[in-house]
Coordinates of C-alpha atoms and ligand atoms in Angstrom, one line a residue:
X797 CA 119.2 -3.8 42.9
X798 CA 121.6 -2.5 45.5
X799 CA 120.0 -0.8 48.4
X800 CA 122.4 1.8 49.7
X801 CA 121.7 3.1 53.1
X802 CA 123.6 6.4 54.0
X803 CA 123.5 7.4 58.1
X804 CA 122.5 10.9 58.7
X805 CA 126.1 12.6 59.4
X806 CA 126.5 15.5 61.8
X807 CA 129.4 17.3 62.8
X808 CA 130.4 19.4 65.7
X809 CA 133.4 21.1 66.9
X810 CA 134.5 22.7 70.8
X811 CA 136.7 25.6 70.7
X812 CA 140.8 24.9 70.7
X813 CA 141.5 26.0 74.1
X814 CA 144.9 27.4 74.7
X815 CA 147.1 25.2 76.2
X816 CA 148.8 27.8 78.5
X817 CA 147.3 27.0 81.9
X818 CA 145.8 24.1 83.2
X819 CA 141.8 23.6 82.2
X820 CA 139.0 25.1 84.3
X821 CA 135.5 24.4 84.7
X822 CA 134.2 26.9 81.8
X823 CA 136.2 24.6 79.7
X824 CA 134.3 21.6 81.4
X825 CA 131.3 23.3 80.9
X826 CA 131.8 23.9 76.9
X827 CA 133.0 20.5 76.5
X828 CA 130.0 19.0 78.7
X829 CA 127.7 20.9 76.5
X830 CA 129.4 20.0 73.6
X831 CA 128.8 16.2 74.6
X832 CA 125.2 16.6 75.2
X833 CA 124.4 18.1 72.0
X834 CA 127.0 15.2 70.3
X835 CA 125.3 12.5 72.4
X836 CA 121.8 13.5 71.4
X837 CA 122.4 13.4 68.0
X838 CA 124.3 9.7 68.6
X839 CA 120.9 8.5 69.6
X840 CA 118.9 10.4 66.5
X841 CA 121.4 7.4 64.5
X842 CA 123.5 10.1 62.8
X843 CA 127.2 9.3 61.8
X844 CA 129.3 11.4 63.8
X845 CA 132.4 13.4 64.0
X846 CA 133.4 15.3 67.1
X847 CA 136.7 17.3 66.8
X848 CA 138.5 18.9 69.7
X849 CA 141.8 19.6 70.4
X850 CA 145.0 22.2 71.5
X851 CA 145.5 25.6 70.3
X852 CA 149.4 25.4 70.1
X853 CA 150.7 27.9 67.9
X854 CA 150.2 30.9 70.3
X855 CA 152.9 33.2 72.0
X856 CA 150.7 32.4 75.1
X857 CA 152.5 28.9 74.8
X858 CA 156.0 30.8 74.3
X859 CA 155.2 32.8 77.5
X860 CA 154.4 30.2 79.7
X861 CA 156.7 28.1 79.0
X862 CA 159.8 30.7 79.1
X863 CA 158.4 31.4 82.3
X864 CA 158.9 27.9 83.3
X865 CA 162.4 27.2 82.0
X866 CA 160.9 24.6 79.5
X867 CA 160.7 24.3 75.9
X868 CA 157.3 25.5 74.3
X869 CA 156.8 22.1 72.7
X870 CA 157.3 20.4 76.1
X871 CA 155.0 22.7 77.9
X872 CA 152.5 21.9 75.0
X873 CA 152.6 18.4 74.7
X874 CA 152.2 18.0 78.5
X875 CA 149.4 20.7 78.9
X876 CA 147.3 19.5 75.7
X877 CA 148.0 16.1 77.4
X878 CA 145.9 17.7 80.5
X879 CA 143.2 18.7 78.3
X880 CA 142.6 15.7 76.7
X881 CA 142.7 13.8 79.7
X882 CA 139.6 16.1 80.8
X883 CA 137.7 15.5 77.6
X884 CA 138.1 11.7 78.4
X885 CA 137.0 12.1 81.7
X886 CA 133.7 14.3 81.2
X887 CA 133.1 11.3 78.7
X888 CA 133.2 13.7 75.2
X889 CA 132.4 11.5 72.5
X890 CA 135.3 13.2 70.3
X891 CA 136.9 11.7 67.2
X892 CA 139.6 14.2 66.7
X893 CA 141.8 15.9 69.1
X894 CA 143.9 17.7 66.5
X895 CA 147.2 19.5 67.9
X896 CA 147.6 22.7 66.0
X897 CA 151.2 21.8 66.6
X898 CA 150.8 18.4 64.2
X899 CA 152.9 18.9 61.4
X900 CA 151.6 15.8 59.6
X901 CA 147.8 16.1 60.6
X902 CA 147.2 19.8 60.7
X903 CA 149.9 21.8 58.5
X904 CA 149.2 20.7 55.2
X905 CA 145.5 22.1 55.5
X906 CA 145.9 25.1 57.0
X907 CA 148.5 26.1 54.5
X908 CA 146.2 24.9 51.7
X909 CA 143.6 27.6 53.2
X910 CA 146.2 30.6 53.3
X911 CA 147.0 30.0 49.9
X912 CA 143.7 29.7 48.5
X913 CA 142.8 32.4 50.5
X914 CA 146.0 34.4 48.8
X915 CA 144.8 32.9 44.7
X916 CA 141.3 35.0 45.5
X917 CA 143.6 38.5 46.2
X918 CA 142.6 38.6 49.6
X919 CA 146.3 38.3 51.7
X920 CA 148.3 41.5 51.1
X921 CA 151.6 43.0 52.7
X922 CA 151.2 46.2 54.6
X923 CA 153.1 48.3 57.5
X924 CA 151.0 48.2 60.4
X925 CA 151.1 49.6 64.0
X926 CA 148.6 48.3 67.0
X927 CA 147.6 47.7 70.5
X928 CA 148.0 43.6 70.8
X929 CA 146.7 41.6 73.7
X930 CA 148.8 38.6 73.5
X931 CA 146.0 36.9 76.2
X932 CA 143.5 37.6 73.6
X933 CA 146.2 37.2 70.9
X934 CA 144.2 39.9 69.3
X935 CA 144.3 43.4 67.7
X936 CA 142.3 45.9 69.6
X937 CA 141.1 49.6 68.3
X938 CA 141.7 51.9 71.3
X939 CA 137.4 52.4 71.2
X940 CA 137.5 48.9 72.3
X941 CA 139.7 49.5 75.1
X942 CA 137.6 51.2 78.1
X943 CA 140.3 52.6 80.5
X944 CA 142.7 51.5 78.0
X945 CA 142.5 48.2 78.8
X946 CA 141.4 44.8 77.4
X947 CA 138.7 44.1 78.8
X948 CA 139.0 39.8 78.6
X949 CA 142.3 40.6 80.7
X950 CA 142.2 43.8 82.3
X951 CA 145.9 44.6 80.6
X952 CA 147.0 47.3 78.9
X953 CA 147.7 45.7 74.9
X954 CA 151.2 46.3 73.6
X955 CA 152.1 48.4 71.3
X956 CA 153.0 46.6 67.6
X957 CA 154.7 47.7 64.6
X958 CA 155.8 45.9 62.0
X959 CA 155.2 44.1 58.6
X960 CA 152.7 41.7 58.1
X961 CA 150.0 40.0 55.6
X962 CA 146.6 41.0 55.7
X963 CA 143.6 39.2 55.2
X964 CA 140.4 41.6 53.5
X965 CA 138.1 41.2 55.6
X966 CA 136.0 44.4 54.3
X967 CA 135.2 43.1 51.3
X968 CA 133.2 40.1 53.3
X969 CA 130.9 42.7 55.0
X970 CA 128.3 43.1 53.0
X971 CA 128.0 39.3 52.7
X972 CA 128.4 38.3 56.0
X973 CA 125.7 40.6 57.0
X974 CA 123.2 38.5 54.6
X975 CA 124.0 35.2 55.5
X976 CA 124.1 36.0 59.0
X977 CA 120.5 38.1 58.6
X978 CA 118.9 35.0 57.0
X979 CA 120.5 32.3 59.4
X980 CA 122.0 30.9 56.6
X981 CA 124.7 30.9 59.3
X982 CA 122.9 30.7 62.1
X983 CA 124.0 32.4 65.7
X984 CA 122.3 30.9 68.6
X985 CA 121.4 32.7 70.9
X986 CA 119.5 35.8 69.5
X987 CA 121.7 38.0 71.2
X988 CA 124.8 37.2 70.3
X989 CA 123.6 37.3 66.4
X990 CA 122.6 41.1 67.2
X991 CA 125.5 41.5 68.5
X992 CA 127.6 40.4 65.5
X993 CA 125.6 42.0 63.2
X994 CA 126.0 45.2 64.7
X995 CA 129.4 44.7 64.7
X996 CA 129.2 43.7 61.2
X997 CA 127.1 46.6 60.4
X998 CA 129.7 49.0 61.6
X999 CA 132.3 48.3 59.2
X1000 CA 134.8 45.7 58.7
X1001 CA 138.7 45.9 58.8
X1002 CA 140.7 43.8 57.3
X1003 CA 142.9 42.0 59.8
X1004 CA 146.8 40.6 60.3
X1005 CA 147.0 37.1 59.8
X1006 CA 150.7 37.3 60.1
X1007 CA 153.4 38.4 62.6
X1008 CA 157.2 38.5 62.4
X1009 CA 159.5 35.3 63.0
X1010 CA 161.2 37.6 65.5
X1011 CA 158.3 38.5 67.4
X1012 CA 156.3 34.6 67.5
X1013 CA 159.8 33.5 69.0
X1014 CA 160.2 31.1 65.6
X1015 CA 157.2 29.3 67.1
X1016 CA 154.0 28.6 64.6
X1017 CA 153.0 28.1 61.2
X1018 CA 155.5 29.7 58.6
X1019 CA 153.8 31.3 56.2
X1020 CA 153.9 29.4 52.5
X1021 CA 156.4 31.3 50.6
X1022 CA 157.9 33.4 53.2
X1023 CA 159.4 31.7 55.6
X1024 CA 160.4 35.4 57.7
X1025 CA 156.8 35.3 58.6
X1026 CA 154.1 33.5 61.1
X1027 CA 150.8 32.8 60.2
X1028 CA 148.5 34.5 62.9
X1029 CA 147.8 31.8 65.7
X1030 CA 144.0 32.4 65.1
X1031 CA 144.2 32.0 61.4
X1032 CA 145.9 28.5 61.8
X1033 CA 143.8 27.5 64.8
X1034 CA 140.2 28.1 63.0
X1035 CA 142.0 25.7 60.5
X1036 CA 141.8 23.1 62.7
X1037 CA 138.1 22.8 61.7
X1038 CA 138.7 21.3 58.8
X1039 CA 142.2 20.4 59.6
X1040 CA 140.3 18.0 62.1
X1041 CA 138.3 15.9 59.6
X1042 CA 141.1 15.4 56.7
X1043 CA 141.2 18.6 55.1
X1044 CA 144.4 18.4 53.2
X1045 CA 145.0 14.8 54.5
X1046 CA 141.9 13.4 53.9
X1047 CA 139.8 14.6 51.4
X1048 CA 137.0 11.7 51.3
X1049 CA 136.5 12.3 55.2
X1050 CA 136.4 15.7 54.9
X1051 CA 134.0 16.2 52.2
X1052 CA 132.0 13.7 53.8
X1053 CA 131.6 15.7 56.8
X1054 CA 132.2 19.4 56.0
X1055 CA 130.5 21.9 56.6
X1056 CA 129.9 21.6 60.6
X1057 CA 126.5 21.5 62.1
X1058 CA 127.7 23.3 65.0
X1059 CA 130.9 25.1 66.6
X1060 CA 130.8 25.1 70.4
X1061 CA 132.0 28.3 71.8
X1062 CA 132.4 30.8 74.6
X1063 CA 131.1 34.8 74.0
X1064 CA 135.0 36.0 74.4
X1065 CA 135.8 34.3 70.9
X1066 CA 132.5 35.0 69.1
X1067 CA 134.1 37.1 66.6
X1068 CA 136.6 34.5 65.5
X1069 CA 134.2 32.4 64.4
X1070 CA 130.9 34.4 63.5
X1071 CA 132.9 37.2 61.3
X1072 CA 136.9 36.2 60.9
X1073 CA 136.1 32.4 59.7
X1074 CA 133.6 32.2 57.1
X1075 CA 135.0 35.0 55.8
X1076 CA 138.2 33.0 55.2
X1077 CA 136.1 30.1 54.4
X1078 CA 134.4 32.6 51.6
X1079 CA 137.6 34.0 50.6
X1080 CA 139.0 29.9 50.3
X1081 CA 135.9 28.8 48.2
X1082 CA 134.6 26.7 51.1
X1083 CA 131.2 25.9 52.6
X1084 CA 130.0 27.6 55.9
X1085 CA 129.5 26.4 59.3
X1086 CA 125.4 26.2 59.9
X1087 CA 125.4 26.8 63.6
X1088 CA 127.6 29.2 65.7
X1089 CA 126.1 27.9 69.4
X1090 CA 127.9 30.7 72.0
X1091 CA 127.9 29.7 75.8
X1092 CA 128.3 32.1 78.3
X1093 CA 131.1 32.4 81.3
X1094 CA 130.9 30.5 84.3
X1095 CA 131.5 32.5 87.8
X1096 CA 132.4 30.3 90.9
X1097 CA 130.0 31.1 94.0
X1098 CA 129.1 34.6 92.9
X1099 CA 132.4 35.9 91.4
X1100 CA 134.6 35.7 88.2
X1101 CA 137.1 32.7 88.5
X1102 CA 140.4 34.0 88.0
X1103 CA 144.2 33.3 89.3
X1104 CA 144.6 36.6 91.7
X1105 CA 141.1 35.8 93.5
X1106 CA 142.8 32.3 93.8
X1107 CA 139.0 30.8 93.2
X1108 CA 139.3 28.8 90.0
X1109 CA 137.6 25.5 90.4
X1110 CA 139.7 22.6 89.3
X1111 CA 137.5 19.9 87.3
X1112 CA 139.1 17.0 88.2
X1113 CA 139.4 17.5 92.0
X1114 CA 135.4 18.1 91.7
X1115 CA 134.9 15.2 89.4
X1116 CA 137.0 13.0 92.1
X1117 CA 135.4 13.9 94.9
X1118 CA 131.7 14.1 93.6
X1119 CA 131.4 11.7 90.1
X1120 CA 131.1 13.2 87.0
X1121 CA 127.5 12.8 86.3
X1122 CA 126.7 14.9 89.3
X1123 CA 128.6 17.8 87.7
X1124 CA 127.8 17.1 84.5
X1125 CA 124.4 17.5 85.8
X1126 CA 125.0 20.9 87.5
X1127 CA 126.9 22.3 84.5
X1128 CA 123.8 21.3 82.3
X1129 CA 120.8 22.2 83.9
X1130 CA 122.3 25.2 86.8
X1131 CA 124.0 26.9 84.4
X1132 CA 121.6 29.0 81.8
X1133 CA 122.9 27.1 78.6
X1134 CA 123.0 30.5 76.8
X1135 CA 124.1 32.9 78.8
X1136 CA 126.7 33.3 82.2
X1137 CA 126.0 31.1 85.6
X1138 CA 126.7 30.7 88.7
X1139 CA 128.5 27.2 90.1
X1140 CA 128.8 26.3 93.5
X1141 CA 129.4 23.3 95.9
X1142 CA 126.4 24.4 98.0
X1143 CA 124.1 24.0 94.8
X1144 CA 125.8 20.9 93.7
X1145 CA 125.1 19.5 97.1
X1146 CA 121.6 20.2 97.1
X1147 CA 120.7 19.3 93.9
X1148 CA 122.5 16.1 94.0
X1149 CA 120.4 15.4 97.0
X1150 CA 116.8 16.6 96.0
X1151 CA 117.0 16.0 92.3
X1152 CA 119.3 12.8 91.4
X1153 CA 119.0 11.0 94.1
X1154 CA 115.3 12.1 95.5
X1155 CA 114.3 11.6 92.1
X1156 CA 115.7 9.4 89.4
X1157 CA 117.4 7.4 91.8
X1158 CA 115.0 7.1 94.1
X1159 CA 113.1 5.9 91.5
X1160 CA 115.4 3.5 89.5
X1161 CA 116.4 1.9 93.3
X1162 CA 112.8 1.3 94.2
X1163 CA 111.2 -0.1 91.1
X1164 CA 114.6 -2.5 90.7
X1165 CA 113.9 -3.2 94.5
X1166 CA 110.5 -3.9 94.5
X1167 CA 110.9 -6.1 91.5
X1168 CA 113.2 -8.1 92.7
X1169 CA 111.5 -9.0 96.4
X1170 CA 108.2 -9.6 94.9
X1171 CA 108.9 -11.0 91.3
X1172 CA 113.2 -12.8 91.8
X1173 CA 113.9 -9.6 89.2
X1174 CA 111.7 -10.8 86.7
X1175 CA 109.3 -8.5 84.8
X1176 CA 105.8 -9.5 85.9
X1177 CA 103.0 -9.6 83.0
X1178 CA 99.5 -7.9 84.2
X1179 CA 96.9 -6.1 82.4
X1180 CA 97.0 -2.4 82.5
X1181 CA 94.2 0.1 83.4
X1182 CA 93.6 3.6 82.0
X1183 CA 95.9 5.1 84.2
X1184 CA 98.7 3.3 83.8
X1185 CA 98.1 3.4 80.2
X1186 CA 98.1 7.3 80.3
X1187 CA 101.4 6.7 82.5
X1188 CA 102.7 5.1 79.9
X1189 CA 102.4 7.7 76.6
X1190 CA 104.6 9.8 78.8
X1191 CA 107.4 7.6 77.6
X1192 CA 106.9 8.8 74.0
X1193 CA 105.3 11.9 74.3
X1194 CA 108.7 13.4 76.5
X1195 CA 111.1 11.6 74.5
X1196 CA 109.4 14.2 71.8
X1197 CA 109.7 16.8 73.6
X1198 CA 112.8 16.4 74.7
X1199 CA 113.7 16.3 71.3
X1200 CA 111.6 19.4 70.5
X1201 CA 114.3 21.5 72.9
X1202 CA 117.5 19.7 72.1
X1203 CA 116.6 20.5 67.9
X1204 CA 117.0 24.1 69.2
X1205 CA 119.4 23.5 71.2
X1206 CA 118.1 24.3 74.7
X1207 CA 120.0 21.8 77.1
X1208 CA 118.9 22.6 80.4
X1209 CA 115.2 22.8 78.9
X1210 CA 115.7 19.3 77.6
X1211 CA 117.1 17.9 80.5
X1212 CA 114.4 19.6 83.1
X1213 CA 112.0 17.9 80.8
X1214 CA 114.3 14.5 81.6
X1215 CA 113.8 14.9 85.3
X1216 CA 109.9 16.0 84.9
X1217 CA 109.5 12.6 83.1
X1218 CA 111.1 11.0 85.9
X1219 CA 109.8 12.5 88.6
X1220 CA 106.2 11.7 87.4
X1221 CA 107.2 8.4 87.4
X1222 CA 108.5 8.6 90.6
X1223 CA 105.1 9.8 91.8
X1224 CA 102.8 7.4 89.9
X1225 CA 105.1 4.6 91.7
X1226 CA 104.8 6.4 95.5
X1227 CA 100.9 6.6 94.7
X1228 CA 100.8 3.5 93.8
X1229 CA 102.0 2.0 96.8
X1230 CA 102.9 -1.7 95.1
X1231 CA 104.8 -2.2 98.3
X1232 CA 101.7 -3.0 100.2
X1233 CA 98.9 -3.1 97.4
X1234 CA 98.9 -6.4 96.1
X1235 CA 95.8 -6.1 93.6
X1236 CA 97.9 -3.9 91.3
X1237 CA 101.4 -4.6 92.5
X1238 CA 102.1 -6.5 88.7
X1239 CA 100.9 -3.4 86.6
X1240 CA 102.3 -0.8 88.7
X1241 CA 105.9 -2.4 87.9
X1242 CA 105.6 -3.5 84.8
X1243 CA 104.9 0.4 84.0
X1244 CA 107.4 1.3 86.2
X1245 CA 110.0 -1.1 84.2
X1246 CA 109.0 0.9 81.0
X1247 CA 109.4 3.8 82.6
X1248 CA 112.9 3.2 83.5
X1249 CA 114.0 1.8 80.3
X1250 CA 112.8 5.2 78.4
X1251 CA 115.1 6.9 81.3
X1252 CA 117.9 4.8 80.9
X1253 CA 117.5 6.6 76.8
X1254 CA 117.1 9.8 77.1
X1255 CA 119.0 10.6 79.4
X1256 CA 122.1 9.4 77.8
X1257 CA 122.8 13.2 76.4
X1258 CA 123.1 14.6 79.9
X1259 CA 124.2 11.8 82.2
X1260 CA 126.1 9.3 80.4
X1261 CA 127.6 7.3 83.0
X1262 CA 124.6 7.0 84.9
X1263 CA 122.3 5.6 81.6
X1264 CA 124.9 3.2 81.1
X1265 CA 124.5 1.5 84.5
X1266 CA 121.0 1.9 84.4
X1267 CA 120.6 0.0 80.4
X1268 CA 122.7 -2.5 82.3
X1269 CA 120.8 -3.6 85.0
X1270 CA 117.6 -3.4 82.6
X1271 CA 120.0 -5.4 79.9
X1272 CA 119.3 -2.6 77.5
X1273 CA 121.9 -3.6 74.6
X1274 CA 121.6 -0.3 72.7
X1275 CA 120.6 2.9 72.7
X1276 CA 117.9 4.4 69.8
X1277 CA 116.0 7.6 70.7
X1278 CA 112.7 6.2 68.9
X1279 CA 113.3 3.1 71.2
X1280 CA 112.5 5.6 74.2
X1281 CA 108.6 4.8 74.0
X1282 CA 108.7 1.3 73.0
X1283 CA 108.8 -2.4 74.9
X1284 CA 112.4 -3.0 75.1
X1285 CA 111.7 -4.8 78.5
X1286 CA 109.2 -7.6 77.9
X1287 CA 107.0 -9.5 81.2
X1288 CA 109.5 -12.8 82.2
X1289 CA 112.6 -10.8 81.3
X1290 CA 115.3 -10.7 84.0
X1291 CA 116.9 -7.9 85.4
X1292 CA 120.4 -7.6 87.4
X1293 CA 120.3 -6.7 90.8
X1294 CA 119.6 -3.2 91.5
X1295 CA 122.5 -0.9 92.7
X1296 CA 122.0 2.7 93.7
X1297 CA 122.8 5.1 90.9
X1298 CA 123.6 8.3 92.9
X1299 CA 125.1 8.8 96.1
X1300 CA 123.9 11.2 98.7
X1301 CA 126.2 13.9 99.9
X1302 CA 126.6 14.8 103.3
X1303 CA 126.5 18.4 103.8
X1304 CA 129.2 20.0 105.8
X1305 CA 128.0 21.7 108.8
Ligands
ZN84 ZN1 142.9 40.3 76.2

């Protein structure tokens, strides 16, 4: 008899940023959720696929890199370059970082959806005129436009006429709105699901998914069988979905992993993907995302980041000066996970100070320290009481909830549940007093140890650098959730010297 054991897959997606400008921290902030939720599921033991990547195909790209004097395919190699250099550095457990601009990777799928997509009836000619935001690269009704502007960019849309394919979007409506109703595609939060269902509910249009050669410079995907026109830079980029997992390259691989548990995005784009892309995925014969998780903006002390205040906050300078952890930290449990929030240095500072270091590090330096003065950094064996018992069942009972809010998606709930495990720890251990009280020095860090080792666990989600160095010194080897609660660190084992994990920051005067 052959036993076959199949892993759990998931599969989760960020947005494909536009590759125009240099990243931000809202994109740091999406990708550090994205992580979290990626990381957590790691730990559950699921399979996992993780696709991110550059949105290429856009006249954005033409723009920026005319106004530089370069070629767009420089300009996007060396941006998407930028990008993916952030991903590594956050730590984004990513698979994929599909270029939409990959002729071999991404092309042949994206033209098997537009055709499919054309065999159901659904791609027609038509002469259109419209206001365009080329920043949104988007179509905008002039009710959408208060003070005639858009209101992602504050510019007046241009004016478009021309020819172009068009996708039938209205005949989705109806169908959207029950699959949406019934979470069989699920929008998280609340809000934003009312909000595309009223959209929904007020009538559909059928949208360009195509734009002359002349007007997308001769830069995108041409269009199968008519090589005069573009395919519409969000109708390719959705592709990258699939694209990103083997669709039309691949076809074990993507089967295997289609359709996603979750796409990672920010409000601006929630359109895109809650109306515009399983209605192509309908249209194409194709399974549905499950999960549409929508993040809001990030303002930078108070106000909207943008290029004429001269506030945007660059990631790397921030994870340079401060460590990554420390702003992985801030992006995860400052910002509301669901809706817009506030990032500053001053906060950063101060919870750096009270929470990581006050508290998990504080407690991770003392226990290591006290184990190694009074026990040569071996685990000491003792009989436990009733209260350190009852210490103890915290391990398992938090890695459960913890668990309880990350199923639903609720980050910063899971991670404040992280840091009230730890800090209870902390506590038990001041309380305590092992330092000077002998008769229960042995128990008190033996619990402590335990303690420690279900930290070094679940907090791998939120501060992956950090759990690292702290299953190192234990000598953790690997890293199962359901481990969380158990002996992994057994009375005679030996632990490495203790390091501090956090640093404290010095506030400027
Ligand atoms: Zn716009």
């Amino acid at each position: 008899m052959v036993i076959c054991i199949t892993k759990e897959k998931f599969y989760l997606t960020t947005a494909i940023p536009y590759v125009n400008a240099a990243p931000h921290l809202g994109h740091a902030l999406e990708f550090v959720q994205t992580d979290a939720i990626a990381r957590y599921q790691k730990v559950q033991g699921k399979e996992l696929r993780l696709v991110t990547g550059s949105d290429e195909n856009s006249l954005k790209n033409v723009h920026a890199a005319e106004a530089e004097g370069i070629g767009t395919d420089a300009l996007c190699a060396r941006n998407a370059a930028i990008f993916r250099k952030m991903a590594d550095e956050v730590g984004l457990v990513y698979t994929s970082f599909t270029r939409t601009s990959d002729r071999k990777l991404h092309l042949p799928g994206v033209e098997r959806l537009w055709k499919l997509c054309d065999k159901s009836g659904d791609i027609y000619k038509k002469k259109y005129r419209g206001l365009y935001c080329v920043g949104c690269e988007s179509f905008y009704e002039e009710s959408e436009l208060p003070n005639g502007v858009c209101p992602e960019h504050n510019k007046k849309p241009e004016e478009i006429e021309e020819e172009n394919y068009f996708f039938k979007l209205s005949k989705y409506g109806k169908k959207l709105e029950a699959l949406i109703e019934s979470d069989e595609l699920l929008i998280l939060p609340e809000t934003r699901k009312n909000e595309v269902l009223a959209f929904v509910r007020g009538g559909l249009k059928d949208f360009s998914v195509s734009r002359s050669q002349e007007r997308a410079k001769g830069w995108g995907v041409p269009v199968p069988g008519d090589s005069s026109q573009i395919m519409y830079v969000w109708f390719d980029a959705l592709g990258t979905y699939i694209t990103g997992i083997g669709y039309g390259t691949d076809e074990k691989e993507f089967s295997k992993f289609w359709p996603a548990d979750v796409h990672v995005i920010g409000k601006g784009i929630l359109r895109f993907h809650a109306v515009y892309w399983p209605a192509m995925l309908l249209s194409a014969g194709l399974k549905l995302p499950k999960r549409v998780f929508v993040h809001g903006y990030i303002t930078a002390e108070g106000q909207k980041m943008s290029k004429s205040l001269g506030n945007i906050i660059d990631p790397f300078k921030l994870f340079e000066k401060f460590g990554v952890d420390p702003i992985r930290y801030c992006l995860l449990g400052g910002v509301p996970t669901f809706s817009d929030g506030d990032f500053s240095e001053k906060e950063l500072v101060a919870r750096n100070n009270n929470e990581l270091v006050a508290n998990l590090g504080n407690f991770a330096y003392r226990t290591q320290k006290l184990i190694e003065k009074f026990y040569a950094n071996e685990i000491p064996s003792a009989k436990l009481d009733a209260d350190d018992e009852a210490q103890l069942a915290k391990t398992e009972e938090y890695a459960k909830k913890i668990s309880v809010e990350m199923d639903k998606y609720e980050l910063r709930r899971g991670l404040e549940l992280l840091m009230e495990l730890s800090s209870s720890f902390n506590k038990y251990l001041s309380d305590r007093e092992p330092w000077k009280n002998e008769a229960k020095r042995a128990q008190t860090l033996y619990v402590s140890s335990r303690g420690l080792s279900a930290l070094a666990i679940l907090s791998e989600p939120f501060l992956p650098f950090t759990a690292e160095k702290m299953r190192k010194a234990l000598e953790i080897k690997k890293v199962e959730w359901k481990d969380a609660g158990k002996e992994l660190l057994k009375p005679g084992m030996k632990l490495n010297p203790p390091e501090q994990l956090f640093k404290k920051i010095e506030e400027k005067k």
